[in-house]
Amino acid sequence: MHYEGIINHLNSVSPENGWFTEHYGGIAPANGQPSEQHDGLKKPWQIHNTRKLDGIRSEIERMGLSPIEEAVALTSLIMGLDRVDSTIGHFASYLREWSKRSYKMLQLEVPRLFISREENEVLQRDIFDVSDMEVDLAYYDPPYGSNNEKMPPSRVRYTAYYHVWTSICMNDKPELFGKAKRRVDSSDKVSASIFEEFRKNPSTGRYMAVEALERLITSTRAKWIILSYSSGGRTTAAEIDSMIRNCGQVVEFVKVNYKRNVMANMRWTNEWLNGADSPNCEYLFLIHKG
Ligand SMILES: C[S@@+](CC[C@H](N)C(=O)[O-])C[C@H]1O[C@@H](n2cnc3c(N)ncnc32)[C@H](O)[C@@H]1O
């Protein structure tokens, strides 16, 4: 298979010290105790894997791959690194003690690929720049974060959680800050999303995130919209409930409990609000805009 050659080649690349090792590589002491790094910070990977990462990332750059080949190589690298990390799934902070898997050696595998027979177009823009495109169905999975008004939006931001993957894809060696060594462009002032803003608008008294969602649904030129909502706070759920009712007709409603792995179809009544603050639940609303 075509990609096997690329992935095998990348697996054989020699480890080297580089930017990722300097900032994200840590050393495990032989006695298995929590380790103190050269800069006193906890790290998401052990140094044997960041050295592999440095070698492989430079090689991907050197190989002159086509955009699709490069995407496959980077996907494989990210998935491989995810299997040997020492985090709880995000990069806002790192574990005090090394995870078991972090001792393993990074090994790339060919990702599960499929060929789409349809014409697809991928756009990476602010949603408000594209929400007026005419489509049959729009699926929105916006971030919600917390309902805690005192919590700054940065605490729940995607850019703050996944900054390392961005740096691996872009390979731009950005300026970093803080204990987790985040990219400066993931800092509070630069990249907050309005959907992660849980303060109220002083002039309307409504949550700004809910107002943004309302603006989004209203501006969307789609016959159908599927909106997902992750459980957070009851007040916010109530606001979301009435906001959706104002914007269109909800024809179906599904509650997914990830922890128990159950899915329930519910009548569209505001009964869903009773359980809306239970953790690990996702709600899907099918809205008909006509
Ligand atoms: C809950 S995640 C979606 C996850 C996605 N469904 C998946 O399976 O990978 C929310 C996403 O919305 C993006 N986002 C937040 N504000 C946005 C905006 N104004 N325009 C476009 N995307 C935005 C975030 O960067 C984040 O990737």
PDB file of C-alpha atoms and ligand atoms in Angstrom:
ATOM      1  CA  MET A   1       0.000   0.000   0.000  1.00  0.00           C
ATOM      2  CA  HIS A   2       1.218   3.466  -0.919  1.00  0.00           C
ATOM      3  CA  TYR A   3       1.139   4.987   2.573  1.00  0.00           C
ATOM      4  CA  GLU A   4       2.807   2.008   4.199  1.00  0.00           C
ATOM      5  CA  GLY A   5       6.084   2.969   2.509  1.00  0.00           C
ATOM      6  CA  ILE A   6       5.884   6.515   3.903  1.00  0.00           C
ATOM      7  CA  ILE A   7       4.968   5.374   7.426  1.00  0.00           C
ATOM      8  CA  ASN A   8       7.663   2.651   7.473  1.00  0.00           C
ATOM      9  CA  HIS A   9      10.200   5.203   6.351  1.00  0.00           C
ATOM     10  CA  LEU A  10       9.133   7.650   9.097  1.00  0.00           C
ATOM     11  CA  ASN A  11       9.366   4.903  11.733  1.00  0.00           C
ATOM     12  CA  SER A  12      12.985   4.303  10.730  1.00  0.00           C
ATOM     13  CA  VAL A  13      14.034   7.973  11.103  1.00  0.00           C
ATOM     14  CA  SER A  14      16.748   8.590  13.723  1.00  0.00           C
ATOM     15  CA  PRO A  15      15.722  10.483  16.858  1.00  0.00           C
ATOM     16  CA  GLU A  16      17.169  13.984  17.245  1.00  0.00           C
ATOM     17  CA  ASN A  17      17.073  16.871  19.683  1.00  0.00           C
ATOM     18  CA  GLY A  18      14.935  19.751  18.450  1.00  0.00           C
ATOM     19  CA  TRP A  19      12.255  22.273  19.381  1.00  0.00           C
ATOM     20  CA  PHE A  20       9.717  19.700  20.631  1.00  0.00           C
ATOM     21  CA  THR A  21      12.294  17.992  22.869  1.00  0.00           C
ATOM     22  CA  GLU A  22      13.431  21.336  24.252  1.00  0.00           C
ATOM     23  CA  HIS A  23       9.913  22.268  25.355  1.00  0.00           C
ATOM     24  CA  TYR A  24       7.877  19.078  25.759  1.00  0.00           C
ATOM     25  CA  GLY A  25      10.355  16.286  26.518  1.00  0.00           C
ATOM     26  CA  GLY A  26      10.966  15.065  30.075  1.00  0.00           C
ATOM     27  CA  ILE A  27      13.270  12.526  31.671  1.00  0.00           C
ATOM     28  CA  ALA A  28      11.958   9.702  33.848  1.00  0.00           C
ATOM     29  CA  PRO A  29      14.212   9.015  36.842  1.00  0.00           C
ATOM     30  CA  ALA A  30      15.320   5.409  37.200  1.00  0.00           C
ATOM     31  CA  ASN A  31      13.632   5.030  40.627  1.00  0.00           C
ATOM     32  CA  GLY A  32      10.146   5.689  39.162  1.00  0.00           C
ATOM     33  CA  GLN A  33       9.607   8.786  41.344  1.00  0.00           C
ATOM     34  CA  PRO A  34       7.957  11.947  39.983  1.00  0.00           C
ATOM     35  CA  SER A  35      10.669  13.728  38.052  1.00  0.00           C
ATOM     36  CA  GLU A  36      11.923  17.269  38.115  1.00  0.00           C
ATOM     37  CA  GLN A  37      12.807  18.522  34.622  1.00  0.00           C
ATOM     38  CA  HIS A  38      15.603  20.908  33.679  1.00  0.00           C
ATOM     39  CA  ASP A  39      13.117  23.786  33.763  1.00  0.00           C
ATOM     40  CA  GLY A  40      11.161  22.439  36.762  1.00  0.00           C
ATOM     41  CA  LEU A  41       8.041  21.828  34.637  1.00  0.00           C
ATOM     42  CA  LYS A  42       5.968  18.706  34.030  1.00  0.00           C
ATOM     43  CA  LYS A  43       6.050  17.384  30.484  1.00  0.00           C
ATOM     44  CA  PRO A  44       3.581  15.578  28.208  1.00  0.00           C
ATOM     45  CA  TRP A  45       6.093  13.076  26.758  1.00  0.00           C
ATOM     46  CA  GLN A  46       9.262  11.327  27.733  1.00  0.00           C
ATOM     47  CA  ILE A  47      12.327  12.517  25.911  1.00  0.00           C
ATOM     48  CA  HIS A  48      12.824   9.309  23.882  1.00  0.00           C
ATOM     49  CA  ASN A  49       9.504  10.090  22.199  1.00  0.00           C
ATOM     50  CA  THR A  50      10.003  13.837  21.685  1.00  0.00           C
ATOM     51  CA  ARG A  51      13.358  13.003  20.062  1.00  0.00           C
ATOM     52  CA  LYS A  52      11.502  10.668  17.699  1.00  0.00           C
ATOM     53  CA  LEU A  53       8.932  13.433  17.147  1.00  0.00           C
ATOM     54  CA  ASP A  54      11.656  15.949  16.294  1.00  0.00           C
ATOM     55  CA  GLY A  55      13.276  13.544  13.828  1.00  0.00           C
ATOM     56  CA  ILE A  56       9.997  12.533  12.169  1.00  0.00           C
ATOM     57  CA  ARG A  57       8.571  16.075  11.955  1.00  0.00           C
ATOM     58  CA  SER A  58      11.741  17.348  10.219  1.00  0.00           C
ATOM     59  CA  GLU A  59      11.680  14.368   7.857  1.00  0.00           C
ATOM     60  CA  ILE A  60       8.024  15.018   6.909  1.00  0.00           C
ATOM     61  CA  GLU A  61       9.100  18.556   5.969  1.00  0.00           C
ATOM     62  CA  ARG A  62      12.075  17.261   3.949  1.00  0.00           C
ATOM     63  CA  MET A  63      10.218  14.550   2.018  1.00  0.00           C
ATOM     64  CA  GLY A  64       8.283  16.925  -0.258  1.00  0.00           C
ATOM     65  CA  LEU A  65       4.994  15.048   0.235  1.00  0.00           C
ATOM     66  CA  SER A  66       1.747  15.955  -1.520  1.00  0.00           C
ATOM     67  CA  PRO A  67      -0.838  17.701   0.732  1.00  0.00           C
ATOM     68  CA  ILE A  68      -2.776  14.425   1.182  1.00  0.00           C
ATOM     69  CA  GLU A  69       0.341  12.383   1.940  1.00  0.00           C
ATOM     70  CA  GLU A  70       1.448  15.031   4.406  1.00  0.00           C
ATOM     71  CA  ALA A  71      -1.990  14.959   6.076  1.00  0.00           C
ATOM     72  CA  VAL A  72      -1.778  11.152   6.389  1.00  0.00           C
ATOM     73  CA  ALA A  73       1.739  11.363   7.852  1.00  0.00           C
ATOM     74  CA  LEU A  74       0.731  14.049  10.377  1.00  0.00           C
ATOM     75  CA  THR A  75      -2.423  12.149  11.373  1.00  0.00           C
ATOM     76  CA  SER A  76      -0.341   9.043  11.926  1.00  0.00           C
ATOM     77  CA  LEU A  77       2.188  11.042  13.990  1.00  0.00           C
ATOM     78  CA  ILE A  78      -0.518  12.628  16.159  1.00  0.00           C
ATOM     79  CA  MET A  79      -2.245   9.286  16.758  1.00  0.00           C
ATOM     80  CA  GLY A  80       1.074   7.636  17.617  1.00  0.00           C
ATOM     81  CA  LEU A  81       1.966  10.424  20.074  1.00  0.00           C
ATOM     82  CA  ASP A  82      -1.477  10.157  21.663  1.00  0.00           C
ATOM     83  CA  ARG A  83      -0.727   6.489  22.473  1.00  0.00           C
ATOM     84  CA  VAL A  84       2.440   7.365  24.431  1.00  0.00           C
ATOM     85  CA  ASP A  85       1.506  10.625  26.150  1.00  0.00           C
ATOM     86  CA  SER A  86       1.455  11.435  29.840  1.00  0.00           C
ATOM     87  CA  THR A  87      -1.656  13.615  29.933  1.00  0.00           C
ATOM     88  CA  ILE A  88      -5.337  13.235  30.716  1.00  0.00           C
ATOM     89  CA  GLY A  89      -6.197  13.951  27.099  1.00  0.00           C
ATOM     90  CA  HIS A  90      -5.423  17.623  26.787  1.00  0.00           C
ATOM     91  CA  PHE A  91      -2.399  19.900  27.042  1.00  0.00           C
ATOM     92  CA  ALA A  92      -3.551  22.505  29.556  1.00  0.00           C
ATOM     93  CA  SER A  93      -1.589  20.666  32.285  1.00  0.00           C
ATOM     94  CA  TYR A  94       0.428  17.437  32.550  1.00  0.00           C
ATOM     95  CA  LEU A  95       0.503  14.504  34.925  1.00  0.00           C
ATOM     96  CA  ARG A  96       2.784  14.653  37.973  1.00  0.00           C
ATOM     97  CA  GLU A  97       3.903  11.051  37.536  1.00  0.00           C
ATOM     98  CA  TRP A  98       4.697   9.471  34.204  1.00  0.00           C
ATOM     99  CA  SER A  99       1.885   7.386  32.747  1.00  0.00           C
ATOM    100  CA  LYS A 100       2.681   3.740  31.968  1.00  0.00           C
ATOM    101  CA  ARG A 101       2.248   4.276  28.246  1.00  0.00           C
ATOM    102  CA  SER A 102       4.769   7.142  28.185  1.00  0.00           C
ATOM    103  CA  TYR A 103       7.589   4.559  28.638  1.00  0.00           C
ATOM    104  CA  LYS A 104       6.645   2.895  25.321  1.00  0.00           C
ATOM    105  CA  MET A 105       8.342   3.864  22.087  1.00  0.00           C
ATOM    106  CA  LEU A 106       6.455   6.010  19.580  1.00  0.00           C
ATOM    107  CA  GLN A 107       5.394   3.849  16.655  1.00  0.00           C
ATOM    108  CA  LEU A 108       3.492   5.223  13.654  1.00  0.00           C
ATOM    109  CA  GLU A 109       0.718   3.226  11.989  1.00  0.00           C
ATOM    110  CA  VAL A 110      -1.154   3.861   8.750  1.00  0.00           C
ATOM    111  CA  PRO A 111      -4.414   5.538   9.816  1.00  0.00           C
ATOM    112  CA  ARG A 112      -7.718   4.007   8.766  1.00  0.00           C
ATOM    113  CA  LEU A 113      -8.310   5.706   5.431  1.00  0.00           C
ATOM    114  CA  PHE A 114     -11.386   5.814   3.270  1.00  0.00           C
ATOM    115  CA  ILE A 115     -11.951   7.210  -0.166  1.00  0.00           C
ATOM    116  CA  SER A 116     -14.883   9.557  -0.466  1.00  0.00           C
ATOM    117  CA  ARG A 117     -16.809   9.170  -3.722  1.00  0.00           C
ATOM    118  CA  GLU A 118     -18.435  12.568  -3.250  1.00  0.00           C
ATOM    119  CA  GLU A 119     -17.031  16.016  -3.874  1.00  0.00           C
ATOM    120  CA  ASN A 120     -16.021  17.511  -0.559  1.00  0.00           C
ATOM    121  CA  GLU A 121     -14.803  20.916   0.393  1.00  0.00           C
ATOM    122  CA  VAL A 122     -13.158  21.704   3.703  1.00  0.00           C
ATOM    123  CA  LEU A 123     -13.183  25.297   4.923  1.00  0.00           C
ATOM    124  CA  GLN A 124     -11.383  26.485   8.017  1.00  0.00           C
ATOM    125  CA  ARG A 125     -12.912  29.813   8.898  1.00  0.00           C
ATOM    126  CA  ASP A 126     -14.902  31.542  11.542  1.00  0.00           C
ATOM    127  CA  ILE A 127     -18.367  30.024  11.412  1.00  0.00           C
ATOM    128  CA  PHE A 128     -20.032  33.408  10.999  1.00  0.00           C
ATOM    129  CA  ASP A 129     -18.141  33.833   7.695  1.00  0.00           C
ATOM    130  CA  VAL A 130     -19.745  30.704   6.220  1.00  0.00           C
ATOM    131  CA  SER A 131     -23.069  30.253   8.026  1.00  0.00           C
ATOM    132  CA  ASP A 132     -24.949  31.982   5.193  1.00  0.00           C
ATOM    133  CA  MET A 133     -23.886  29.363   2.611  1.00  0.00           C
ATOM    134  CA  GLU A 134     -26.969  27.595   1.307  1.00  0.00           C
ATOM    135  CA  VAL A 135     -26.923  23.933   2.375  1.00  0.00           C
ATOM    136  CA  ASP A 136     -29.377  21.124   3.146  1.00  0.00           C
ATOM    137  CA  LEU A 137     -28.047  20.302   6.578  1.00  0.00           C
ATOM    138  CA  ALA A 138     -25.761  22.167   8.956  1.00  0.00           C
ATOM    139  CA  TYR A 139     -24.321  20.282  11.929  1.00  0.00           C
ATOM    140  CA  TYR A 140     -22.984  22.439  14.727  1.00  0.00           C
ATOM    141  CA  ASP A 141     -20.909  21.135  17.582  1.00  0.00           C
ATOM    142  CA  PRO A 142     -19.815  24.345  19.300  1.00  0.00           C
ATOM    143  CA  PRO A 143     -17.824  24.442  22.521  1.00  0.00           C
ATOM    144  CA  TYR A 144     -19.823  25.192  25.646  1.00  0.00           C
ATOM    145  CA  GLY A 145     -17.394  24.905  28.521  1.00  0.00           C
ATOM    146  CA  SER A 146     -18.639  25.704  31.963  1.00  0.00           C
ATOM    147  CA  ASN A 147     -21.610  27.581  33.295  1.00  0.00           C
ATOM    148  CA  ASN A 148     -19.424  29.139  35.951  1.00  0.00           C
ATOM    149  CA  GLU A 149     -19.536  32.882  35.322  1.00  0.00           C
ATOM    150  CA  LYS A 150     -16.318  33.446  37.245  1.00  0.00           C
ATOM    151  CA  MET A 151     -14.373  31.030  35.092  1.00  0.00           C
ATOM    152  CA  PRO A 152     -12.423  32.853  32.361  1.00  0.00           C
ATOM    153  CA  PRO A 153     -13.111  31.462  28.902  1.00  0.00           C
ATOM    154  CA  SER A 154      -9.440  30.487  28.547  1.00  0.00           C
ATOM    155  CA  ARG A 155      -9.961  27.579  30.981  1.00  0.00           C
ATOM    156  CA  VAL A 156     -12.155  25.699  28.596  1.00  0.00           C
ATOM    157  CA  ARG A 157     -10.773  26.775  25.275  1.00  0.00           C
ATOM    158  CA  TYR A 158      -9.927  24.337  22.546  1.00  0.00           C
ATOM    159  CA  THR A 159      -6.842  26.271  21.477  1.00  0.00           C
ATOM    160  CA  ALA A 160      -5.594  26.082  25.071  1.00  0.00           C
ATOM    161  CA  TYR A 161      -6.260  22.350  25.296  1.00  0.00           C
ATOM    162  CA  TYR A 162      -4.806  21.198  22.000  1.00  0.00           C
ATOM    163  CA  HIS A 163      -2.030  23.731  21.260  1.00  0.00           C
ATOM    164  CA  VAL A 164       0.646  21.040  20.821  1.00  0.00           C
ATOM    165  CA  TRP A 165      -1.216  19.376  17.943  1.00  0.00           C
ATOM    166  CA  THR A 166      -1.399  22.801  16.266  1.00  0.00           C
ATOM    167  CA  SER A 167       2.371  23.230  16.634  1.00  0.00           C
ATOM    168  CA  ILE A 168       3.010  19.736  15.251  1.00  0.00           C
ATOM    169  CA  CYS A 169       0.855  20.410  12.183  1.00  0.00           C
ATOM    170  CA  MET A 170       2.185  23.891  11.519  1.00  0.00           C
ATOM    171  CA  ASN A 171       5.786  23.145  12.567  1.00  0.00           C
ATOM    172  CA  ASP A 172       6.165  26.873  13.127  1.00  0.00           C
ATOM    173  CA  LYS A 173       8.066  26.757  16.455  1.00  0.00           C
ATOM    174  CA  PRO A 174       6.018  29.563  18.001  1.00  0.00           C
ATOM    175  CA  GLU A 175       6.782  31.624  21.066  1.00  0.00           C
ATOM    176  CA  LEU A 176       5.435  29.854  24.176  1.00  0.00           C
ATOM    177  CA  PHE A 177       4.220  30.910  27.613  1.00  0.00           C
ATOM    178  CA  GLY A 178       3.173  29.439  30.958  1.00  0.00           C
ATOM    179  CA  LYS A 179       3.773  26.131  32.712  1.00  0.00           C
ATOM    180  CA  ALA A 180       2.098  24.051  29.989  1.00  0.00           C
ATOM    181  CA  LYS A 181       4.141  25.901  27.360  1.00  0.00           C
ATOM    182  CA  ARG A 182       1.184  27.041  25.326  1.00  0.00           C
ATOM    183  CA  ARG A 183       1.477  28.873  22.028  1.00  0.00           C
ATOM    184  CA  VAL A 184       1.148  32.643  22.456  1.00  0.00           C
ATOM    185  CA  ASP A 185      -1.666  32.588  19.911  1.00  0.00           C
ATOM    186  CA  SER A 186      -3.644  30.355  22.314  1.00  0.00           C
ATOM    187  CA  SER A 187      -3.480  32.949  25.087  1.00  0.00           C
ATOM    188  CA  ASP A 188      -6.573  34.484  26.685  1.00  0.00           C
ATOM    189  CA  LYS A 189      -6.428  37.754  24.786  1.00  0.00           C
ATOM    190  CA  VAL A 190      -5.911  36.356  21.319  1.00  0.00           C
ATOM    191  CA  SER A 191      -8.249  33.495  20.620  1.00  0.00           C
ATOM    192  CA  ALA A 192     -11.322  33.271  22.808  1.00  0.00           C
ATOM    193  CA  SER A 193     -14.388  31.951  21.004  1.00  0.00           C
ATOM    194  CA  ILE A 194     -17.673  33.718  21.619  1.00  0.00           C
ATOM    195  CA  PHE A 195     -19.235  30.265  22.185  1.00  0.00           C
ATOM    196  CA  GLU A 196     -16.934  29.729  25.155  1.00  0.00           C
ATOM    197  CA  GLU A 197     -17.878  33.065  26.716  1.00  0.00           C
ATOM    198  CA  PHE A 198     -20.030  32.405  29.738  1.00  0.00           C
ATOM    199  CA  ARG A 199     -20.472  35.927  30.981  1.00  0.00           C
ATOM    200  CA  LYS A 200     -23.746  37.726  30.539  1.00  0.00           C
ATOM    201  CA  ASN A 201     -24.237  40.597  28.169  1.00  0.00           C
ATOM    202  CA  PRO A 202     -24.753  43.545  30.542  1.00  0.00           C
ATOM    203  CA  SER A 203     -27.208  45.253  28.194  1.00  0.00           C
ATOM    204  CA  THR A 204     -29.518  42.237  27.683  1.00  0.00           C
ATOM    205  CA  GLY A 205     -28.806  40.144  30.793  1.00  0.00           C
ATOM    206  CA  ARG A 206     -28.461  37.056  28.585  1.00  0.00           C
ATOM    207  CA  TYR A 207     -25.477  34.729  28.283  1.00  0.00           C
ATOM    208  CA  MET A 208     -23.266  35.912  25.441  1.00  0.00           C
ATOM    209  CA  ALA A 209     -22.678  32.323  24.295  1.00  0.00           C
ATOM    210  CA  VAL A 210     -26.409  31.740  23.985  1.00  0.00           C
ATOM    211  CA  GLU A 211     -26.843  34.998  22.088  1.00  0.00           C
ATOM    212  CA  ALA A 212     -24.045  33.893  19.743  1.00  0.00           C
ATOM    213  CA  LEU A 213     -25.773  30.549  19.163  1.00  0.00           C
ATOM    214  CA  GLU A 214     -29.025  32.323  18.421  1.00  0.00           C
ATOM    215  CA  ARG A 215     -27.244  34.571  15.940  1.00  0.00           C
ATOM    216  CA  LEU A 216     -25.658  31.487  14.372  1.00  0.00           C
ATOM    217  CA  ILE A 217     -28.881  29.528  13.994  1.00  0.00           C
ATOM    218  CA  THR A 218     -30.723  32.583  12.685  1.00  0.00           C
ATOM    219  CA  SER A 219     -28.027  33.352  10.106  1.00  0.00           C
ATOM    220  CA  THR A 220     -27.780  29.735   8.890  1.00  0.00           C
ATOM    221  CA  ARG A 221     -29.265  29.114   5.453  1.00  0.00           C
ATOM    222  CA  ALA A 222     -29.983  25.415   5.829  1.00  0.00           C
ATOM    223  CA  LYS A 223     -33.193  23.427   5.646  1.00  0.00           C
ATOM    224  CA  TRP A 224     -32.084  21.400   8.642  1.00  0.00           C
ATOM    225  CA  ILE A 225     -29.742  22.076  11.523  1.00  0.00           C
ATOM    226  CA  ILE A 226     -28.395  19.547  13.998  1.00  0.00           C
ATOM    227  CA  LEU A 227     -27.095  21.260  17.101  1.00  0.00           C
ATOM    228  CA  SER A 228     -25.206  19.400  19.788  1.00  0.00           C
ATOM    229  CA  TYR A 229     -25.135  20.636  23.335  1.00  0.00           C
ATOM    230  CA  SER A 230     -22.976  19.149  26.099  1.00  0.00           C
ATOM    231  CA  SER A 231     -24.335  19.135  29.613  1.00  0.00           C
ATOM    232  CA  GLY A 232     -23.340  22.113  31.658  1.00  0.00           C
ATOM    233  CA  GLY A 233     -25.559  24.237  33.843  1.00  0.00           C
ATOM    234  CA  ARG A 234     -29.294  24.215  34.243  1.00  0.00           C
ATOM    235  CA  THR A 235     -29.698  27.935  33.683  1.00  0.00           C
ATOM    236  CA  THR A 236     -27.839  27.763  30.445  1.00  0.00           C
ATOM    237  CA  ALA A 237     -29.774  24.716  29.336  1.00  0.00           C
ATOM    238  CA  ALA A 238     -32.999  26.596  30.002  1.00  0.00           C
ATOM    239  CA  GLU A 239     -31.797  29.531  27.943  1.00  0.00           C
ATOM    240  CA  ILE A 240     -30.731  27.206  25.156  1.00  0.00           C
ATOM    241  CA  ASP A 241     -34.124  25.548  25.277  1.00  0.00           C
ATOM    242  CA  SER A 242     -36.039  28.774  24.759  1.00  0.00           C
ATOM    243  CA  MET A 243     -33.508  30.097  22.241  1.00  0.00           C
ATOM    244  CA  ILE A 244     -33.942  27.013  20.033  1.00  0.00           C
ATOM    245  CA  ARG A 245     -37.711  27.295  20.247  1.00  0.00           C
ATOM    246  CA  ASN A 246     -37.440  30.891  18.976  1.00  0.00           C
ATOM    247  CA  CYS A 247     -35.239  29.966  16.016  1.00  0.00           C
ATOM    248  CA  GLY A 248     -37.003  27.048  14.376  1.00  0.00           C
ATOM    249  CA  GLN A 249     -39.060  23.933  14.865  1.00  0.00           C
ATOM    250  CA  VAL A 250     -37.382  21.103  16.765  1.00  0.00           C
ATOM    251  CA  VAL A 251     -38.479  17.831  15.204  1.00  0.00           C
ATOM    252  CA  GLU A 252     -36.268  15.389  17.035  1.00  0.00           C
ATOM    253  CA  PHE A 253     -34.235  15.331  20.183  1.00  0.00           C
ATOM    254  CA  VAL A 254     -31.658  12.763  21.282  1.00  0.00           C
ATOM    255  CA  LYS A 255     -29.847  12.455  24.589  1.00  0.00           C
ATOM    256  CA  VAL A 256     -26.574  10.522  24.608  1.00  0.00           C
ATOM    257  CA  ASN A 257     -25.021   9.416  27.885  1.00  0.00           C
ATOM    258  CA  TYR A 258     -21.416   8.626  27.030  1.00  0.00           C
ATOM    259  CA  LYS A 259     -20.539   7.124  30.389  1.00  0.00           C
ATOM    260  CA  ARG A 260     -23.356   4.607  30.286  1.00  0.00           C
ATOM    261  CA  ASN A 261     -23.239   4.431  26.508  1.00  0.00           C
ATOM    262  CA  VAL A 262     -26.981   4.850  26.136  1.00  0.00           C
ATOM    263  CA  MET A 263     -28.956   6.924  23.753  1.00  0.00           C
ATOM    264  CA  ALA A 264     -32.529   7.987  24.258  1.00  0.00           C
ATOM    265  CA  ASN A 265     -34.924   9.586  21.850  1.00  0.00           C
ATOM    266  CA  MET A 266     -37.094  12.040  23.681  1.00  0.00           C
ATOM    267  CA  ARG A 267     -40.214  13.905  22.952  1.00  0.00           C
ATOM    268  CA  TRP A 268     -39.490  17.543  22.416  1.00  0.00           C
ATOM    269  CA  THR A 269     -40.766  18.876  25.658  1.00  0.00           C
ATOM    270  CA  ASN A 270     -38.795  20.878  28.135  1.00  0.00           C
ATOM    271  CA  GLU A 271     -38.572  17.763  30.327  1.00  0.00           C
ATOM    272  CA  TRP A 272     -35.018  17.375  29.065  1.00  0.00           C
ATOM    273  CA  LEU A 273     -34.050  20.293  31.297  1.00  0.00           C
ATOM    274  CA  ASN A 274     -34.481  18.133  34.407  1.00  0.00           C
ATOM    275  CA  GLY A 275     -31.389  16.105  33.595  1.00  0.00           C
ATOM    276  CA  ALA A 276     -29.537  18.731  31.618  1.00  0.00           C
ATOM    277  CA  ASP A 277     -26.884  19.260  34.256  1.00  0.00           C
ATOM    278  CA  SER A 278     -25.957  15.575  34.647  1.00  0.00           C
ATOM    279  CA  PRO A 279     -22.365  15.032  33.548  1.00  0.00           C
ATOM    280  CA  ASN A 280     -21.234  13.240  30.380  1.00  0.00           C
ATOM    281  CA  CYS A 281     -24.412  13.899  28.447  1.00  0.00           C
ATOM    282  CA  GLU A 282     -24.732  15.241  24.972  1.00  0.00           C
ATOM    283  CA  TYR A 283     -28.002  16.504  23.554  1.00  0.00           C
ATOM    284  CA  LEU A 284     -28.726  16.583  19.832  1.00  0.00           C
ATOM    285  CA  PHE A 285     -31.476  18.782  18.480  1.00  0.00           C
ATOM    286  CA  LEU A 286     -32.748  18.374  14.927  1.00  0.00           C
ATOM    287  CA  ILE A 287     -34.139  21.739  13.950  1.00  0.00           C
ATOM    288  CA  HIS A 288     -36.223  22.359  10.857  1.00  0.00           C
ATOM    289  CA  LYS A 289     -35.701  25.836   9.473  1.00  0.00           C
ATOM    290  CA  GLY A 290     -37.702  25.339   6.300  1.00  0.00           C
TER     291      GLY A 290
HETATM  292  C1  LIG B   1     -16.762  20.622  20.566  1.00  0.00           C
HETATM  293  S1  LIG B   1     -15.511  21.045  19.424  1.00  0.00           S
HETATM  294  C2  LIG B   1     -16.011  20.246  17.980  1.00  0.00           C
HETATM  295  C3  LIG B   1     -15.410  18.909  17.880  1.00  0.00           C
HETATM  296  C4  LIG B   1     -15.704  18.223  16.547  1.00  0.00           C
HETATM  297  N1  LIG B   1     -17.113  17.944  16.422  1.00  0.00           N
HETATM  298  C5  LIG B   1     -14.904  16.936  16.446  1.00  0.00           C
HETATM  299  O1  LIG B   1     -15.480  15.862  16.541  1.00  0.00           O
HETATM  300  O2  LIG B   1     -13.682  17.033  16.295  1.00  0.00           O
HETATM  301  C6  LIG B   1     -15.829  22.742  19.099  1.00  0.00           C
HETATM  302  C7  LIG B   1     -14.970  23.337  17.988  1.00  0.00           C
HETATM  303  O3  LIG B   1     -15.499  24.614  17.605  1.00  0.00           O
HETATM  304  C8  LIG B   1     -14.412  25.438  17.208  1.00  0.00           C
HETATM  305  N2  LIG B   1     -14.860  26.855  17.230  1.00  0.00           N
HETATM  306  C9  LIG B   1     -15.090  27.651  18.306  1.00  0.00           C
HETATM  307  N3  LIG B   1     -15.517  28.879  17.905  1.00  0.00           N
HETATM  308  C10 LIG B   1     -15.562  28.859  16.549  1.00  0.00           C
HETATM  309  C11 LIG B   1     -15.921  29.829  15.549  1.00  0.00           C
HETATM  310  N4  LIG B   1     -16.315  31.069  15.881  1.00  0.00           N
HETATM  311  N5  LIG B   1     -15.848  29.460  14.250  1.00  0.00           N
HETATM  312  C12 LIG B   1     -15.449  28.222  13.899  1.00  0.00           C
HETATM  313  N6  LIG B   1     -15.098  27.257  14.796  1.00  0.00           N
HETATM  314  C13 LIG B   1     -15.153  27.575  16.097  1.00  0.00           C
HETATM  315  C14 LIG B   1     -13.340  25.104  18.229  1.00  0.00           C
HETATM  316  O4  LIG B   1     -12.058  25.459  17.745  1.00  0.00           O
HETATM  317  C15 LIG B   1     -13.512  23.585  18.356  1.00  0.00           C
HETATM  318  O5  LIG B   1     -12.700  22.920  17.441  1.00  0.00           O
END
